[in-house]
XYZ file of C-alpha atoms in Angstrom:
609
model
C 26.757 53.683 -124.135
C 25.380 50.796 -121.765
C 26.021 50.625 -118.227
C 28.530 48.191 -118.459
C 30.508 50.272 -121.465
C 30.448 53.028 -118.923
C 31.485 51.256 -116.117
C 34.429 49.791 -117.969
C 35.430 53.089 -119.555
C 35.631 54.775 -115.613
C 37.612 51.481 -114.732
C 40.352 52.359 -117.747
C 40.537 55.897 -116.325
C 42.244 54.318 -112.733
C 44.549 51.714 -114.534
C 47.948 52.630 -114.364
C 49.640 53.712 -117.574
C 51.103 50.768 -120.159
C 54.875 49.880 -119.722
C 56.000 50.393 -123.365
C 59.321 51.517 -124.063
C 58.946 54.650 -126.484
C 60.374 52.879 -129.617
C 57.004 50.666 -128.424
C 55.267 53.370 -128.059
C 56.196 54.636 -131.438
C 55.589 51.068 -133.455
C 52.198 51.185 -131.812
C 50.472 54.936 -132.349
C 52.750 56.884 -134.522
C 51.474 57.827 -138.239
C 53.929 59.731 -140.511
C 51.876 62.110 -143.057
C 53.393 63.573 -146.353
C 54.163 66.598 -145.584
C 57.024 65.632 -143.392
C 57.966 62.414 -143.728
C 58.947 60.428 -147.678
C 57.381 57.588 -146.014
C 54.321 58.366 -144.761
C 52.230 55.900 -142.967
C 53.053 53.737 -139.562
C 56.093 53.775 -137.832
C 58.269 51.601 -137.789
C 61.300 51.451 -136.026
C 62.727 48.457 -137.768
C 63.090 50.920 -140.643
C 66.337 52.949 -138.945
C 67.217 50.065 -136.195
C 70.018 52.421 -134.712
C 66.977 54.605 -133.568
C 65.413 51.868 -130.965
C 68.282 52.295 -128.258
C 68.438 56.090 -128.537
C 64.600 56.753 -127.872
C 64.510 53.625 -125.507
C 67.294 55.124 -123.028
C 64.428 57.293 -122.183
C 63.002 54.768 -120.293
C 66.066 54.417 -117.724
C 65.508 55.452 -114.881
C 69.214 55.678 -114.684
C 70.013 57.933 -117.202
C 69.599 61.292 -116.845
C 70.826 62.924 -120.748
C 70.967 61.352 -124.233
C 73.112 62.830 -126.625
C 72.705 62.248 -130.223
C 75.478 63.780 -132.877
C 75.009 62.753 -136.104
C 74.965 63.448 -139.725
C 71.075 65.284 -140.846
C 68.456 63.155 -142.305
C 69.343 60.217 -140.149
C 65.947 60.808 -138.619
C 66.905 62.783 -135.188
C 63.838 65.056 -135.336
C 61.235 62.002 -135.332
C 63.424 60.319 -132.380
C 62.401 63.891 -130.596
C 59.143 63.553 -131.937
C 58.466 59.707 -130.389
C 60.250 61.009 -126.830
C 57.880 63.802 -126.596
C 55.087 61.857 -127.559
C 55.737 58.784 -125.426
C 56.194 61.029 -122.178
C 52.957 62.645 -123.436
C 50.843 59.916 -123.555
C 52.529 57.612 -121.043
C 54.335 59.593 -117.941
C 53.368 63.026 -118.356
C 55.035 66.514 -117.109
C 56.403 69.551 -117.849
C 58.586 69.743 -121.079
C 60.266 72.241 -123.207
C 61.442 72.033 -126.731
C 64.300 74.521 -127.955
C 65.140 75.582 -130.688
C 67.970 78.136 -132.104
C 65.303 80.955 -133.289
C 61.752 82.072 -132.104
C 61.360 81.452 -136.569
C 62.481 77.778 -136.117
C 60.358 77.441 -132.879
C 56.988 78.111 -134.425
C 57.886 75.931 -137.535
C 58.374 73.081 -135.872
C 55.216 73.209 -133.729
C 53.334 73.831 -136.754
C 55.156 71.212 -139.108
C 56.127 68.898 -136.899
C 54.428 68.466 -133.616
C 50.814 69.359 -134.817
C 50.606 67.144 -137.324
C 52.010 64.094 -134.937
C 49.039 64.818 -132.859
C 46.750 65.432 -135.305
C 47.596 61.556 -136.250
C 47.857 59.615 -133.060
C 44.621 59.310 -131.673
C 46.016 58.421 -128.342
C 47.572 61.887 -128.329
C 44.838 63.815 -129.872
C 42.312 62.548 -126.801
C 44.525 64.339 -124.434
C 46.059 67.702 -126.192
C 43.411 70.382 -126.331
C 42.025 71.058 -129.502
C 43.603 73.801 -131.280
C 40.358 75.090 -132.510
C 38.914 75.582 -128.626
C 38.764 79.459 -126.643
C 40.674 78.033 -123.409
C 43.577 78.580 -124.369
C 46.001 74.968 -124.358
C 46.603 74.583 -127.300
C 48.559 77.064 -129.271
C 51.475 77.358 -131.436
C 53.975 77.756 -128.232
C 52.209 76.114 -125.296
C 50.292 72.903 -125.313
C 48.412 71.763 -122.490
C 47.462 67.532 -121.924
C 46.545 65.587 -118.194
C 49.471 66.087 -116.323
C 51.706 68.080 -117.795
C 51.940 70.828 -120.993
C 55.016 71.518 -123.936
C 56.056 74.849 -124.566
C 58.366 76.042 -127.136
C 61.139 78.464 -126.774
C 63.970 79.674 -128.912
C 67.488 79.726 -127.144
C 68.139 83.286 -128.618
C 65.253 84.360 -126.370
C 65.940 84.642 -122.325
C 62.320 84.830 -121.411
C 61.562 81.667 -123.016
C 64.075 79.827 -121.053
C 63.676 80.707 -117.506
C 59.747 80.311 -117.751
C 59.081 77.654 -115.625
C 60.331 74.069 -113.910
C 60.556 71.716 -116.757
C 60.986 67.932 -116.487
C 61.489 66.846 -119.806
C 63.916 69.190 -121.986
C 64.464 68.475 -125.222
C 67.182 70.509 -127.176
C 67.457 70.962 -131.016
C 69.818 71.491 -133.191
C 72.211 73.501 -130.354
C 74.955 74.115 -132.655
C 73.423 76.643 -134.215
C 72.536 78.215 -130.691
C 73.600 81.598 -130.312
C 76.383 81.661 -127.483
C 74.342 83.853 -125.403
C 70.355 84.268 -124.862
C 70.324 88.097 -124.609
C 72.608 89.013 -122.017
C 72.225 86.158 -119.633
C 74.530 83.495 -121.002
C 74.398 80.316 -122.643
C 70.631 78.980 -123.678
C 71.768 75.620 -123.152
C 72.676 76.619 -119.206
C 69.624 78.598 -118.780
C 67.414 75.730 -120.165
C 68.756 72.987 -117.840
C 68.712 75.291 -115.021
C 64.578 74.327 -115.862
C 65.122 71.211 -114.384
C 66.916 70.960 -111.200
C 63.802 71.230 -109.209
C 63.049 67.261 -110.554
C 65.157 64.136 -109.011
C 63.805 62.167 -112.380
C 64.431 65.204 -115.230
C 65.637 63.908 -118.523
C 67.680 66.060 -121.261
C 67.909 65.078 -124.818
C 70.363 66.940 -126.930
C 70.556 66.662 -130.921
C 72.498 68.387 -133.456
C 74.634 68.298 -136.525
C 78.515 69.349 -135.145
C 79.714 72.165 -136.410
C 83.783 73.279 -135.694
C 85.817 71.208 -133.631
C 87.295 74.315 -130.743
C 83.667 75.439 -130.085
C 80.955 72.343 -130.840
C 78.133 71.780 -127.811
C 77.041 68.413 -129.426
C 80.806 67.502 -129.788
C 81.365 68.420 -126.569
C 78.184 67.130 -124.625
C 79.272 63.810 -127.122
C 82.300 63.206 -125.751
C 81.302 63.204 -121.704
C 78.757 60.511 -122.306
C 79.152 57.003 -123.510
C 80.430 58.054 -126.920
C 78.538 54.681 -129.073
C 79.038 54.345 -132.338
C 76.372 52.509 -134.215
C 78.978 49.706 -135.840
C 78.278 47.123 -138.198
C 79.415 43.093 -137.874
C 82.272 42.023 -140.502
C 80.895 38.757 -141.545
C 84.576 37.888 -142.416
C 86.552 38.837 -139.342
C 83.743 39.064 -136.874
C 84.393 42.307 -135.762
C 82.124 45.475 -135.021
C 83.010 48.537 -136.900
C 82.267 52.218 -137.376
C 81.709 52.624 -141.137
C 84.132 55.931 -141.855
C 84.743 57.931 -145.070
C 87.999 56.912 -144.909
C 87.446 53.187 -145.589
C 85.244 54.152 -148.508
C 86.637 52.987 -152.060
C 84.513 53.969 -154.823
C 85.650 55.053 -158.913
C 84.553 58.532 -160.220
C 84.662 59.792 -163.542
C 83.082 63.539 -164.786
C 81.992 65.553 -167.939
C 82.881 69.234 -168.833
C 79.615 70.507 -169.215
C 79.082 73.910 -169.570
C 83.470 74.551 -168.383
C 82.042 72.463 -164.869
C 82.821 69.217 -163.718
C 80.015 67.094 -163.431
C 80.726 63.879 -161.437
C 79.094 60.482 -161.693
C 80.292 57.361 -159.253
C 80.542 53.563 -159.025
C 81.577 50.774 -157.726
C 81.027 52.234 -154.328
C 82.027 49.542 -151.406
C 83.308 49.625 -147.358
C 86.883 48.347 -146.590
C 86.651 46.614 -143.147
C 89.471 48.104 -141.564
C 89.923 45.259 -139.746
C 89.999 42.591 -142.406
C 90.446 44.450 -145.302
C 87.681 42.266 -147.089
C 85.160 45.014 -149.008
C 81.765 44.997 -148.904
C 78.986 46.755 -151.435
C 76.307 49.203 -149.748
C 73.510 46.475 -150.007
C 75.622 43.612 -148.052
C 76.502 46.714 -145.532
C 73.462 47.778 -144.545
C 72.463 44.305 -143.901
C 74.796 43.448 -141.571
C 74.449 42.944 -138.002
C 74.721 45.853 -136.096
C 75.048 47.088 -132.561
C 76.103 50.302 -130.632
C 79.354 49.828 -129.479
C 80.859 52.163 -125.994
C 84.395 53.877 -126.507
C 83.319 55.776 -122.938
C 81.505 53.171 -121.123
C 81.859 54.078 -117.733
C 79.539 57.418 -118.749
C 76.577 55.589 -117.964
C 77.296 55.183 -114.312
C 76.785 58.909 -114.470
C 73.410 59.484 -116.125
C 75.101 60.262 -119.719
C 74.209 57.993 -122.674
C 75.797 59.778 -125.971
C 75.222 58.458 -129.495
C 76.525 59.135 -132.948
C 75.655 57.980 -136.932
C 76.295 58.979 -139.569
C 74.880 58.985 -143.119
C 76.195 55.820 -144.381
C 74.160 53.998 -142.110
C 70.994 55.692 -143.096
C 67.777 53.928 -144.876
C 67.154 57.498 -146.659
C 70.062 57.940 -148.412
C 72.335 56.301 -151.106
C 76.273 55.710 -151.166
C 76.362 57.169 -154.656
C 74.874 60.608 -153.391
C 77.265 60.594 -150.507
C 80.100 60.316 -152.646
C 79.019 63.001 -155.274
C 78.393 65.741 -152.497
C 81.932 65.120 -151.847
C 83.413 65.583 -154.962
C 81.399 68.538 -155.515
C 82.677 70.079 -152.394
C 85.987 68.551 -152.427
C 87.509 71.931 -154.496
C 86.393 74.073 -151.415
C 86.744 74.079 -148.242
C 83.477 75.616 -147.098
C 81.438 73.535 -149.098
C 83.774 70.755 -147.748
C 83.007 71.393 -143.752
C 79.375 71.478 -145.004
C 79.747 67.775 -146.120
C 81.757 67.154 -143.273
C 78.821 68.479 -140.568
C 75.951 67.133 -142.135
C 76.625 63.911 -144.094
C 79.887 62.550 -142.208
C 78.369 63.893 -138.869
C 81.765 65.438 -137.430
C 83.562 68.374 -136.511
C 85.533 70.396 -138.951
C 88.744 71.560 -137.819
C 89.407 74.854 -138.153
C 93.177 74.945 -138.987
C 96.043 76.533 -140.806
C 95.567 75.296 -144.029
C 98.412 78.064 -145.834
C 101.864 77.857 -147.000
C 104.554 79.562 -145.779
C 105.742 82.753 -147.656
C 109.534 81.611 -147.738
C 108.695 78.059 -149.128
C 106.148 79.641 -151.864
C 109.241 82.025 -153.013
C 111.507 79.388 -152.844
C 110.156 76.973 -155.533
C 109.394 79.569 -158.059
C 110.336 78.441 -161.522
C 111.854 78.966 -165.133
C 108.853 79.461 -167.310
C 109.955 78.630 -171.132
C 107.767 81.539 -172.235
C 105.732 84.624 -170.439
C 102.817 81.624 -170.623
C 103.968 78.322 -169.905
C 102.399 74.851 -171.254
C 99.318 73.436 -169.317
C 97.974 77.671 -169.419
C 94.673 77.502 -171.042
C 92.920 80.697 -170.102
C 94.533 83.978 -168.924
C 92.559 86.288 -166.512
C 92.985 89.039 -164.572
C 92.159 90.700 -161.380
C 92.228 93.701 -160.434
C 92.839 95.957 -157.159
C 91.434 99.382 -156.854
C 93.205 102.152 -154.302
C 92.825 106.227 -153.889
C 96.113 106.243 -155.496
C 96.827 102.922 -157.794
C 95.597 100.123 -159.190
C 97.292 96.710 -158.733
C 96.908 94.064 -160.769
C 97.730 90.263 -161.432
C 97.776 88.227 -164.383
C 96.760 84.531 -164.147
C 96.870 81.694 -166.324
C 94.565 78.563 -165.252
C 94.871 74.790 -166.828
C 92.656 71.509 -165.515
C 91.574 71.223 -162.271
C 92.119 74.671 -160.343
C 96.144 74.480 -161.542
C 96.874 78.212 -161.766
C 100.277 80.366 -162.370
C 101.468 83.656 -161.950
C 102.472 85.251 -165.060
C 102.560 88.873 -163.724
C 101.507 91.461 -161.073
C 102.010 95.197 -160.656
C 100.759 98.261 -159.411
C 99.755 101.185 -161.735
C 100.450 104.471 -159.891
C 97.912 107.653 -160.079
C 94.417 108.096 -159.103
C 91.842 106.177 -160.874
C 89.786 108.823 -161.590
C 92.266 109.580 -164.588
C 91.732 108.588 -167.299
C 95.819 107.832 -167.656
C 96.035 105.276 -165.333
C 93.370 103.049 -167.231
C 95.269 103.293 -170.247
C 97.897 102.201 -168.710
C 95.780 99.019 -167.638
C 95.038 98.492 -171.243
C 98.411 97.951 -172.432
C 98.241 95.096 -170.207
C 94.692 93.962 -171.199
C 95.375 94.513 -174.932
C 98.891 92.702 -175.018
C 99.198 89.040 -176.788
C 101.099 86.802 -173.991
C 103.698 84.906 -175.343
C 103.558 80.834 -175.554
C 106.201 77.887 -176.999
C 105.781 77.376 -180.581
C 104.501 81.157 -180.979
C 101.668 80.597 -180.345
C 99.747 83.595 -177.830
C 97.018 84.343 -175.536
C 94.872 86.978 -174.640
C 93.241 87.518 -171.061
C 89.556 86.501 -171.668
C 88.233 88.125 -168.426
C 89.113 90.908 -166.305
C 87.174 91.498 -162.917
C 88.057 95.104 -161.399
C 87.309 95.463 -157.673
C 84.541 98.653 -157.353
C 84.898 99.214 -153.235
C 86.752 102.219 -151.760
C 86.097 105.938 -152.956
C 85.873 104.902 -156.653
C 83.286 103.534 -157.111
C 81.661 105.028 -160.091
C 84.759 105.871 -161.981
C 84.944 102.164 -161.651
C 81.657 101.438 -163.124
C 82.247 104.248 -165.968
C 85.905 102.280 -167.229
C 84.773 98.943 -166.975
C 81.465 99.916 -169.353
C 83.821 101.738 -171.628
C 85.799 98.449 -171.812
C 83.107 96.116 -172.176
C 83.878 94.755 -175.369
C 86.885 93.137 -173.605
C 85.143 91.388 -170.720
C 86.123 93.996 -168.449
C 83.555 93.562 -165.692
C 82.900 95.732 -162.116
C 82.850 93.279 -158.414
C 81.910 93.890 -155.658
C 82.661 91.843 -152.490
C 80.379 90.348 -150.119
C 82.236 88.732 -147.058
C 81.028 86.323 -144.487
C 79.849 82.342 -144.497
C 77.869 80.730 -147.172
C 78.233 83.690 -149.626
C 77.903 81.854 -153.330
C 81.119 82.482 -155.235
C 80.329 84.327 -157.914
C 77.035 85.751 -158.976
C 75.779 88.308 -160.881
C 73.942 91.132 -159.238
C 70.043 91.292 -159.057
C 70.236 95.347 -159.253
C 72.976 95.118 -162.298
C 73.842 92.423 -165.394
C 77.402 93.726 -165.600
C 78.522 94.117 -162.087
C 79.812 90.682 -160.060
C 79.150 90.410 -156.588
C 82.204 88.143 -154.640
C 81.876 85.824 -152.277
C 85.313 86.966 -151.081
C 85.662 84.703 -147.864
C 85.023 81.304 -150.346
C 87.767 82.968 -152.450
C 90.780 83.274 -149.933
C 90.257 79.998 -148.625
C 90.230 78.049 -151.624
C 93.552 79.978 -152.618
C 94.728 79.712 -148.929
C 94.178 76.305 -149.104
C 95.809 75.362 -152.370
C 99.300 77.659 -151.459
C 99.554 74.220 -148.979
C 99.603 72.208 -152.023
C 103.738 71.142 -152.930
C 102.742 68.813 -155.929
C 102.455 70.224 -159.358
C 99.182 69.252 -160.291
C 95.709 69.821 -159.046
C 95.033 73.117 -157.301
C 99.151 73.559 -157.191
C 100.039 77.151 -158.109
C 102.787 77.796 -159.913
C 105.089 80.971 -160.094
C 107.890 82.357 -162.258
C 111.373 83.164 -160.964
C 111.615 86.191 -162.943
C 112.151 89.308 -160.953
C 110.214 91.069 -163.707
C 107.022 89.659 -163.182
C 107.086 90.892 -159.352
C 106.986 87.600 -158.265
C 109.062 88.916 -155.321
C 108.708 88.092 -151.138
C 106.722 91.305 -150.276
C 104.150 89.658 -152.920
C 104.121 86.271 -151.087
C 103.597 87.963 -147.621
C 100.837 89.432 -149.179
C 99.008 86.416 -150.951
C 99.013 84.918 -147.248
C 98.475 87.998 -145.206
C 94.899 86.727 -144.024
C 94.027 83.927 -141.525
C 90.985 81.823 -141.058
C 89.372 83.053 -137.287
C 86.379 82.187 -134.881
C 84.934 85.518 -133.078
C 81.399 86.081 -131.337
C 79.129 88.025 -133.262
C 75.865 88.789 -131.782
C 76.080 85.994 -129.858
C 76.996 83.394 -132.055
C 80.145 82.000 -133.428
C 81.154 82.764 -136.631
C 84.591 82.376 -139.037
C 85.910 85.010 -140.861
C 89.204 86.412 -142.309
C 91.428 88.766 -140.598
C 94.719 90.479 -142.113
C 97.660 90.048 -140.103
C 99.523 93.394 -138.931
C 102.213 94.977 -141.256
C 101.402 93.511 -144.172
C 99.209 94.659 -147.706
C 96.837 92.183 -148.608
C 96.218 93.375 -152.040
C 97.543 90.582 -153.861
C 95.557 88.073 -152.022
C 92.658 90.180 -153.140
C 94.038 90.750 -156.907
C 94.665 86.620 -156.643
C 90.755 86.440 -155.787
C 89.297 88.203 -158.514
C 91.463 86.504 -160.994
C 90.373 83.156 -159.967
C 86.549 84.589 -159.921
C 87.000 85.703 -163.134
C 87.800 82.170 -164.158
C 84.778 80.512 -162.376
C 82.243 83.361 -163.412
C 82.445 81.877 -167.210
C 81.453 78.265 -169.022
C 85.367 77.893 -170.292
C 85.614 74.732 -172.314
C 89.221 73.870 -171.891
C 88.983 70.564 -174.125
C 88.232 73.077 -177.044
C 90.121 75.703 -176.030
C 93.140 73.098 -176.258
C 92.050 71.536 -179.555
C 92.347 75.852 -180.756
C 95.606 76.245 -179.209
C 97.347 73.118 -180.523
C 95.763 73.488 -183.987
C 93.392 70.371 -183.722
C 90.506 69.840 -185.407
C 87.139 69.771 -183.970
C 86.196 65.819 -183.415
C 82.876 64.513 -184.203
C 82.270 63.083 -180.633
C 84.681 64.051 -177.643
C 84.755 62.435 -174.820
C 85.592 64.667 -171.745
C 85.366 61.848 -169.435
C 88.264 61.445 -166.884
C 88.411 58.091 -164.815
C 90.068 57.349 -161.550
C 89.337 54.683 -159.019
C 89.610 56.861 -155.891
C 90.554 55.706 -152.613
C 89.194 58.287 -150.105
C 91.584 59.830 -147.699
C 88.956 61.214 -145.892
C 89.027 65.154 -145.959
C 92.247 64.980 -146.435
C 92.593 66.834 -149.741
């Protein structure tokens, strides 16, 4: 280096730092690698344009906390990313990242925030080198002129009340635990980090979760609550594009007794207007955050939300089939409705009412009534009975009752089974003469009887009698077999009840509607529909975090809820072709080519279903 190279280089080291905003910043130094990014290469922020105000608002001096709720892959984690490197590189200090675990913590640093320095040359000059002895750069603390990141996970205490932090950046905080340890909320303890600076800024991003107990929803809604909304070209006026005003026409094939879905002609309704649009001519539109709250940002609180309609990374078409897949279940439902609508679920009571459900029983012309294409049954094991229901399901989740009872006598005799077996053995009546047999019978193993259990339901094998187990609590799959066992079921019971909880609301016969006989001799009576909606839908605290589950109301016997539940498991368990089993029962003839295809133009409702 000549003495004028040096001489300019010491210069450079007393010029104050570039004024670049961070979406600037970003254009300018950031390179996205492979491994985390499906575009890898430079930044750009024209790619995502709702991202440029979000990252910018950094750079007011004004505000003091940007919110962010929004659907995932919408490309929150790189908006961190850009913030932290900005302030980095730019106007440096003391920051903290937080994540919900100490697991997600070190994965982030590693996959995320190591690899952005690794890239940026301007931020590789001043983070220590991970491979050096001193000490500033490891996978929870880097050090850089002026400042350092650490990394802390909010269901760790010590992490959070470390040190003064000016820039706090906080992940994902939905799916914070509602205490750190014993010492309260992580999000309180975090920004308690920052009181100590006049110029602190707090980012918060996350996916919302339920409506009564969301952070992001509530942090959301005491900032400026903008909505990234897109310019009508035939009205001229802004709007948030909402499920809602989605039109699109689905059609599916039976494959393997499961819907699969396909969609088209897939286009926005201006609410205002009316006029529809298709996805291309939306996403080119003009667009522009729009305030509902705009008097927030006299008080330091800027608060953003997308969701994934509006995103460069996904299609329409994929939107719409994760909702029909999940538009059966509720669980899978508030799945779709966190993290691809970006909103709250509502937690509500989604049941019918025991009196109404016993009111509109029915004549049946015969024990099984038309529209029945498979019988099942479900089983309820107790010290001194087993109950039992027998179920008939047609197209699309429509079920009915065709009869329940309870077989007294300990099921460790041998008598009480056989007594089950004249009701697994018997031919079920239909019109014409015509009569069914149940196909599948799932017997619950829990309580004391376990093995006699597992001893009947091998000795019945031959007639699809099968051994469940249940396995309670969110995101349980349905129905699997065991690893340990290829006869026994394990239940995702929770998935069950609210699926049947659910469709008890429905008063239409169709879809999902249940249907019930009026004959006293089935046991079709009230003490039965007490008990098919004895459990309700609850949020408790469990080591520290929120979670749903079901709880039985007092004074009344949930069994045929339960019985209910492994009927209707017993149904999904098994590939039932229902176009062939009504060609059988009707005396058709195998075609050459059948089309299973059913076609509807749907107009979405939202999550209404």
């Amino acid at each position: 280096m000549t003495l004028a190279e040096l001489q300019q280089h010491t210069y450079s080291m007393f010029l104050p730092p570039r004024e670049l905003t961070v979406s600037e910043w970003a254009d300018e130094n950031r390179m996205l690698v492979s491994e985390n990014s499906s575009e890898p290469g430079r930044w750009q922020t024209s790619r995502a344009p709702y991202q440029r105000e979000i990252m910018d608002a950094m750079n007011d001096p004004h505000i003091e906390r940007i919110v962010v709720k929004s659907s995932a892959q919408v490309g929150k984690s790189e908006i961190l990313n850009n913030c932290i490197g900005a302030c980095i590189d730019m106007d440096p200090g003391p920051m903290m990242l937080v994540e919900p675990t100490d697991e997600l913590v070190k994965a982030y640093s590693k996959e995320r925030i190591a690899p952005m320095i690794e890239n940026c040359e301007v931020l590789k000059q001043k983070v220590s080198d991970a491979k050096t002895r001193d000490g500033g750069n490891t996978v929870l603390n880097k050090r850089f002129p002026g400042g350092f990141l650490t990394f802390a996970g909010a269901n760790a205490p010590s992490g959070l009340r470390s040190r003064p932090i000016r820039y706090l950046y906080l992940d994902e905080v939905d799916a914070y635990p509602r205490s750190a340890g014993t010492e309260g909320d992580p999000v309180l303890l975090a920004m308690k980090r920052t009181e100590t600076f006049h110029n602190r800024k707090i980012v918060m991003v996350s996916t919302p979760t339920l409506d009564k107990t969301s952070r992001i929803d509530k942090a959301y809604r005491r900032g400026t609550q903008e909505e990234w909304c897109v310019l009508c070209p035939k009205c001229g006026v802004y709007s948030y594009i909402k499920f809602e005003d989605i039109r699109f026409s689905h059609e599916y094939d039976i494959v393997g007794g499961q819907k699969q879905y396909t969609a088209s002609d897939i286009r926005w309704r201006c609410p205002n207007c009316l006029t529809e649009h298709t996805e291309y001519a939306s996403k080119r539109m003009k667009a522009k955050w729009v305030a509902r709250n705009p008097g927030a940002r006299e008080k330091g609180v800027r608060s953003f939300r997308m969701n994934a309609f509006v995103s460069p990374w996904g299609s329409w078409e994929k939107i719409i089939l994760a909702f029909l897949d999940a538009h059966e279940n509720d669980q899978e439902l508030q799945v779709f409705y966190n993290t691809v609508l970006g909103e709250t679920w509502e937690l509500r009571d989604r049941s019918g009412k025991p009196e109404e459900m016993y009111k509109r029983r029915e004549p049946y012309a015969a024990e099984v009534p038309d529209g029945v294409l498979v019988l099942t049954c479900g089983v309820d094991t107790q010290d001194n009975r087993l109950e039992y229901e027998v179920v008939g399901w047609g197209r699309n989740d429509e079920s009915w009752g065709i009869q329940r009872g309870a077989l007294p006598g300990d099921p460790e005799l041998m008598e009480v089974w056989e007594e089950l077996d004249n009701v697994l053995d018997r031919e079920w009546g239909m019109t014409g003469g015509r009569a069914l047999r149940i196909s599948v019978t799932f017997v619950d193993s829990g309580g004391h009887k376990t093995q006699s259990v597992y001893q009947q339901c091998a000795a019945r094998s031959g007639k699809r009698v099968f051994p469940i187990k249940g396995d309670d609590g969110e995101g349980r799959p349905y129905v699997a077999l065991s690893k340990k066992s290829q006869v026994l079921f394990i239940l995702g019971v929770d998935s069950g009840k609210q699926s049947i909880i659910s469709a008890s609301a429905v008063e239409t016969a169709g879809p999902r509607y249940c249907h019930f006989p009026d004959d006293e001799r089935t046991g079709y009576d009230m003490d039965y529909f007490r008990g098919l909606l004895s459990e309700k839908l609850v949020v408790t605290t469990r080591r520290g975090r929120n979670v749903t589950h079901w709880e039985k109301m007092p004074g009344v016997r949930n069994e045929p809820l339960d019985c209910r539940n492994y009927a209707r498991a017993a149904f999904k368990a098994f590939p039932f072709d229902l176009d062939k089993t009504e060609r059988r029962l009707n005396g058709e003839p195998e075609p050459k080519k059948a089309s299973t295809k059913r076609k509807q133009r749907r107009i979405s409702e939202g999550i209404q279903v």
